[in-house]
Short mmCIF file of C-alpha atoms in Angstrom, two decimals:
data_model
loop_
_atom_site.label_atom_id
_atom_site.label_comp_id
_atom_site.label_asym_id
_atom_site.label_seq_id
_atom_site.Cartn_x
_atom_site.Cartn_y
_atom_site.Cartn_z
CA GLN A 1 11.62 -23.84 -16.47
CA GLN A 2 11.93 -20.68 -16.13
CA GLN A 3 9.62 -19.54 -12.73
CA VAL A 4 9.94 -16.01 -13.48
CA LYS A 5 9.83 -14.09 -17.05
CA GLN A 6 10.64 -11.14 -17.51
CA SER A 7 9.97 -8.76 -20.65
CA PRO A 8 11.66 -6.78 -22.55
CA GLN A 9 14.84 -8.36 -23.45
CA SER A 10 16.87 -5.35 -24.54
CA LEU A 11 15.04 -1.78 -24.18
CA ILE A 12 16.62 1.39 -26.01
CA VAL A 13 14.88 5.03 -24.43
CA GLN A 14 16.07 8.03 -24.62
CA LYS A 15 16.59 10.25 -21.88
CA GLY A 16 14.63 11.36 -19.89
CA GLY A 17 11.71 8.89 -21.01
CA ILE A 18 10.20 6.51 -19.38
CA SER A 19 11.95 2.44 -19.34
CA ILE A 20 9.47 0.45 -18.45
CA ILE A 21 10.58 -3.90 -17.68
CA ASN A 22 7.60 -6.63 -17.03
CA CYS A 23 7.94 -10.00 -14.96
CA ALA A 24 5.55 -12.11 -14.59
CA TYR A 25 4.99 -15.32 -12.39
CA GLU A 26 2.99 -18.19 -11.84
CA ASN A 27 3.60 -19.41 -8.32
CA THR A 28 1.64 -18.28 -5.03
CA ALA A 29 3.60 -19.01 -3.31
CA PHE A 30 6.10 -16.14 -4.06
CA ASP A 31 6.55 -13.56 -0.90
CA TYR A 32 8.92 -11.20 -2.26
CA PHE A 33 9.84 -9.41 -5.34
CA PRO A 34 13.31 -7.53 -5.73
CA TRP A 35 14.46 -5.60 -8.66
CA TYR A 36 18.19 -6.30 -9.45
CA GLN A 37 20.43 -4.07 -11.09
CA GLN A 38 23.91 -4.98 -12.87
CA PHE A 39 26.81 -2.75 -14.55
CA PRO A 40 29.47 -4.70 -16.99
CA GLY A 41 31.94 -6.27 -15.25
CA LYS A 42 29.97 -6.19 -11.74
CA GLY A 43 27.25 -8.57 -9.70
CA PRO A 44 23.83 -7.56 -9.79
CA ALA A 45 23.06 -5.32 -6.46
CA LEU A 46 19.37 -4.59 -5.01
CA LEU A 47 17.76 -1.82 -6.65
CA ILE A 48 14.42 -1.77 -4.87
CA ALA A 49 11.98 -4.63 -3.35
CA ILE A 50 8.23 -4.71 -3.29
CA ARG A 51 6.16 -7.53 -0.60
CA PRO A 52 2.71 -8.83 -2.54
CA ASP A 53 1.08 -6.76 0.05
CA VAL A 54 1.31 -3.34 -1.28
CA SER A 55 0.44 -2.41 -5.46
CA GLU A 56 3.11 0.23 -5.65
CA LYS A 57 6.59 1.25 -4.42
CA LYS A 58 8.49 4.39 -5.18
CA GLU A 59 11.91 5.37 -4.68
CA GLY A 60 12.98 8.19 -6.34
CA ARG A 61 12.91 7.42 -10.35
CA PHE A 62 12.53 4.03 -9.40
CA THR A 63 8.42 2.36 -9.04
CA ILE A 64 7.80 -1.08 -8.57
CA SER A 65 3.69 -1.90 -9.33
CA PHE A 66 2.68 -4.88 -8.14
CA ASN A 67 -0.41 -6.27 -9.55
CA LYS A 68 -1.11 -9.77 -7.28
CA SER A 69 -4.24 -10.95 -9.02
CA ALA A 70 -2.15 -10.75 -12.97
CA LYS A 71 0.66 -12.13 -10.63
CA GLN A 72 2.64 -9.65 -12.66
CA PHE A 73 5.00 -6.92 -11.30
CA SER A 74 7.07 -4.62 -13.29
CA LEU A 75 9.39 -1.51 -12.14
CA HIS A 76 9.33 2.20 -14.01
CA ILE A 77 12.44 4.11 -14.20
CA MET A 78 11.29 7.33 -14.42
CA ASP A 79 13.35 10.39 -16.45
CA SER A 80 15.44 7.68 -17.45
CA GLN A 81 19.56 9.25 -17.60
CA PRO A 82 22.29 7.48 -19.78
CA GLY A 83 23.77 6.88 -16.20
CA ASP A 84 21.00 3.39 -15.83
CA SER A 85 22.14 1.72 -18.98
CA ALA A 86 22.60 -1.30 -17.18
CA THR A 87 20.67 -5.12 -16.72
CA TYR A 88 17.77 -5.37 -14.60
CA PHE A 89 17.04 -8.55 -12.88
CA CYS A 90 13.34 -9.19 -12.08
CA ALA A 91 13.29 -11.49 -8.88
CA ALA A 92 11.07 -13.68 -7.11
CA SER A 93 11.31 -15.28 -3.03
CA MET A 94 9.55 -17.66 -1.73
CA PRO A 95 10.15 -19.34 1.74
CA TRP A 96 12.24 -22.23 0.97
CA ARG A 97 10.59 -25.69 2.12
CA GLY A 98 8.96 -24.11 4.91
CA SER A 99 11.72 -22.94 6.37
CA THR A 100 12.19 -19.12 7.61
CA LEU A 101 15.15 -19.18 4.39
CA GLY A 102 14.06 -17.64 1.39
CA ARG A 103 15.54 -18.83 -2.30
CA LEU A 104 15.90 -16.58 -4.92
CA TYR A 105 14.26 -16.93 -8.85
CA PHE A 106 15.47 -14.15 -11.32
CA GLY A 107 14.34 -13.53 -14.57
CA ARG A 108 16.53 -13.82 -18.01
CA GLY A 109 17.40 -9.74 -17.58
CA THR A 110 16.77 -6.98 -19.50
CA GLN A 111 19.56 -5.00 -21.24
CA LEU A 112 18.67 -0.70 -20.65
CA THR A 113 20.25 1.69 -23.19
CA VAL A 114 19.56 5.32 -22.65
CA TRP A 115 20.64 8.01 -24.81
CA PRO A 116 21.68 10.98 -24.06
CA ASP F 1 32.62 -3.30 4.74
CA ALA F 2 34.32 -4.71 1.91
CA GLY F 3 31.48 -7.09 0.47
CA VAL F 4 31.13 -10.32 -1.06
CA ILE F 5 35.06 -11.12 -2.21
CA GLN F 6 35.75 -13.32 -4.96
CA SER F 7 38.87 -14.81 -6.95
CA PRO F 8 40.00 -14.99 -9.28
CA ARG F 9 38.39 -12.22 -11.37
CA HIS F 10 39.41 -13.92 -14.81
CA GLU F 11 40.80 -17.29 -14.84
CA VAL F 12 41.05 -18.77 -18.32
CA THR F 13 41.79 -22.78 -18.32
CA GLU F 14 42.33 -25.02 -21.09
CA MET F 15 39.82 -28.39 -21.50
CA GLY F 16 40.37 -30.75 -19.14
CA GLN F 17 41.92 -28.81 -15.87
CA GLU F 18 40.40 -28.48 -12.66
CA VAL F 19 39.11 -25.13 -11.48
CA THR F 20 38.79 -23.80 -8.56
CA LEU F 21 36.69 -20.23 -7.29
CA ARG F 22 36.91 -19.05 -4.34
CA CYS F 23 34.47 -16.57 -2.36
CA LYS F 24 34.35 -14.44 0.54
CA PRO F 25 31.52 -13.87 2.29
CA ILE F 26 30.42 -10.72 4.06
CA SER F 27 31.32 -11.05 7.93
CA GLY F 28 27.79 -12.16 10.00
CA HIS F 29 25.81 -14.20 6.94
CA ASN F 30 25.04 -17.42 6.94
CA SER F 31 23.62 -18.09 3.64
CA LEU F 32 26.15 -18.25 0.24
CA PHE F 33 25.18 -18.95 -3.19
CA TRP F 34 26.74 -19.48 -6.19
CA TYR F 35 25.40 -18.88 -9.58
CA ARG F 36 26.46 -19.34 -12.93
CA GLN F 37 25.82 -15.75 -15.71
CA THR F 38 25.55 -17.15 -19.14
CA MET F 39 23.87 -15.44 -22.29
CA MET F 40 21.31 -17.74 -23.38
CA ARG F 41 20.81 -19.22 -19.50
CA GLY F 42 20.38 -15.92 -17.48
CA LEU F 43 21.67 -16.37 -13.38
CA GLU F 44 21.62 -19.73 -12.27
CA LEU F 45 21.63 -20.62 -8.93
CA LEU F 46 24.19 -23.72 -8.50
CA ILE F 47 23.97 -24.65 -5.12
CA TYR F 48 22.92 -22.67 -1.56
CA PHE F 49 24.43 -23.49 1.52
CA ASN F 50 23.28 -22.04 4.92
CA ASN F 51 25.41 -22.04 8.09
CA ASN F 52 27.90 -23.53 5.65
CA VAL F 53 25.99 -26.32 4.86
CA PRO F 54 24.76 -26.91 1.56
CA ILE F 55 20.58 -27.39 1.34
CA ASP F 56 19.92 -26.71 -2.17
CA ASP F 57 22.57 -28.02 -4.83
CA SER F 58 19.65 -29.11 -6.94
CA GLY F 59 21.12 -26.83 -9.50
CA MET F 60 24.67 -28.09 -9.92
CA PRO F 61 24.74 -29.10 -13.34
CA GLU F 62 26.68 -32.49 -12.97
CA ASP F 63 28.93 -34.57 -11.49
CA ARG F 64 31.92 -32.61 -12.69
CA PHE F 65 31.48 -29.15 -10.43
CA SER F 66 31.32 -29.60 -6.63
CA ALA F 67 30.85 -27.01 -3.75
CA LYS F 68 32.97 -25.79 -0.23
CA MET F 69 32.11 -24.29 2.39
CA PRO F 70 34.64 -25.07 5.23
CA ASN F 71 34.28 -22.40 7.40
CA ALA F 72 31.78 -19.34 7.52
CA SER F 73 33.49 -17.39 6.02
CA PHE F 74 35.26 -19.65 2.88
CA SER F 75 33.85 -21.28 0.01
CA THR F 76 35.16 -22.77 -2.94
CA LEU F 77 33.13 -24.31 -5.89
CA LYS F 78 35.55 -26.53 -8.30
CA ILE F 79 35.08 -27.73 -12.20
CA GLN F 80 36.71 -31.01 -12.57
CA PRO F 81 37.57 -31.71 -15.73
CA SER F 82 36.34 -28.02 -17.06
CA GLU F 83 34.87 -28.48 -20.53
CA PRO F 84 34.24 -25.63 -23.05
CA ARG F 85 30.61 -25.20 -22.50
CA ASP F 86 31.12 -24.01 -18.56
CA SER F 87 32.42 -20.56 -20.08
CA ALA F 88 30.26 -18.15 -17.96
CA VAL F 89 30.92 -15.69 -15.39
CA TYR F 90 30.28 -16.86 -12.11
CA PHE F 91 29.02 -15.39 -8.42
CA CYS F 92 29.61 -15.69 -5.49
CA ALA F 93 25.87 -14.12 -3.21
CA SER F 94 25.39 -13.77 0.91
CA SER F 95 22.91 -13.10 2.89
CA PRO F 96 22.00 -12.34 6.23
CA ARG F 97 19.61 -14.83 8.45
CA GLN F 98 16.68 -13.22 7.69
CA LEU F 99 13.31 -14.58 5.08
CA ASN F 100 13.52 -12.25 1.94
CA THR F 101 16.45 -9.57 2.51
CA GLU F 102 19.33 -8.42 0.37
CA ALA F 103 21.43 -10.99 -1.43
CA PHE F 104 24.97 -9.54 -2.21
CA PHE F 105 26.38 -10.24 -5.14
CA GLY F 106 30.70 -10.53 -5.43
CA GLN F 107 31.88 -9.11 -8.68
CA GLY F 108 32.54 -11.84 -10.17
CA THR F 109 35.06 -14.91 -11.54
CA ARG F 110 35.28 -14.96 -15.51
CA LEU F 111 35.75 -18.15 -16.35
CA THR F 112 37.51 -18.75 -20.03
CA VAL F 113 37.26 -22.82 -20.91
CA VAL F 114 39.71 -23.61 -24.05
#
């Protein structure tokens, strides 16, 4: 079953607008929540990440909001630009079988298109 | 740093043929992952190596798939025999030792089985 549920599947935003992508999880063992950005023909690349001991993390125009009690987290892209058009994946990591290694679970992805 | 290097970038093969995908992880990274990406199923983890040892292969779809990591700088994913439903983009990623750090992805191999 899908460990991390992501919505929407696709999103169209005008330049300058706010893009919001949501993710939800059930397993409380998750302890690290990264977002990856993927451009066509490229592999995913880490965009921003958060740990569950904080409720928000901001890096430039990108902000993660984290609600531990609701088991939800979201990515906000402020002042969205055409260059932000890409596929965004949320993910969650948990220690693998009690070890110091982490295992990542990805959401299904959101295809963002920002119109100029 | 050249990043994670995968080859080939594109592979077209006929059903029933053997396909081998190759990956060179980032030097010093001790975890390596093979993922498969499709529209239907998104990014699926196929296998996870740590210090060249497979520690989680529960995502390998069936016995036609096998992966090896003979040393810290090279891994292969083999499909034998290939089927049209194996058509996908296959990514290799590597990660440093520490827990909850970035996974660095290669550019992927787009496999088409006709």
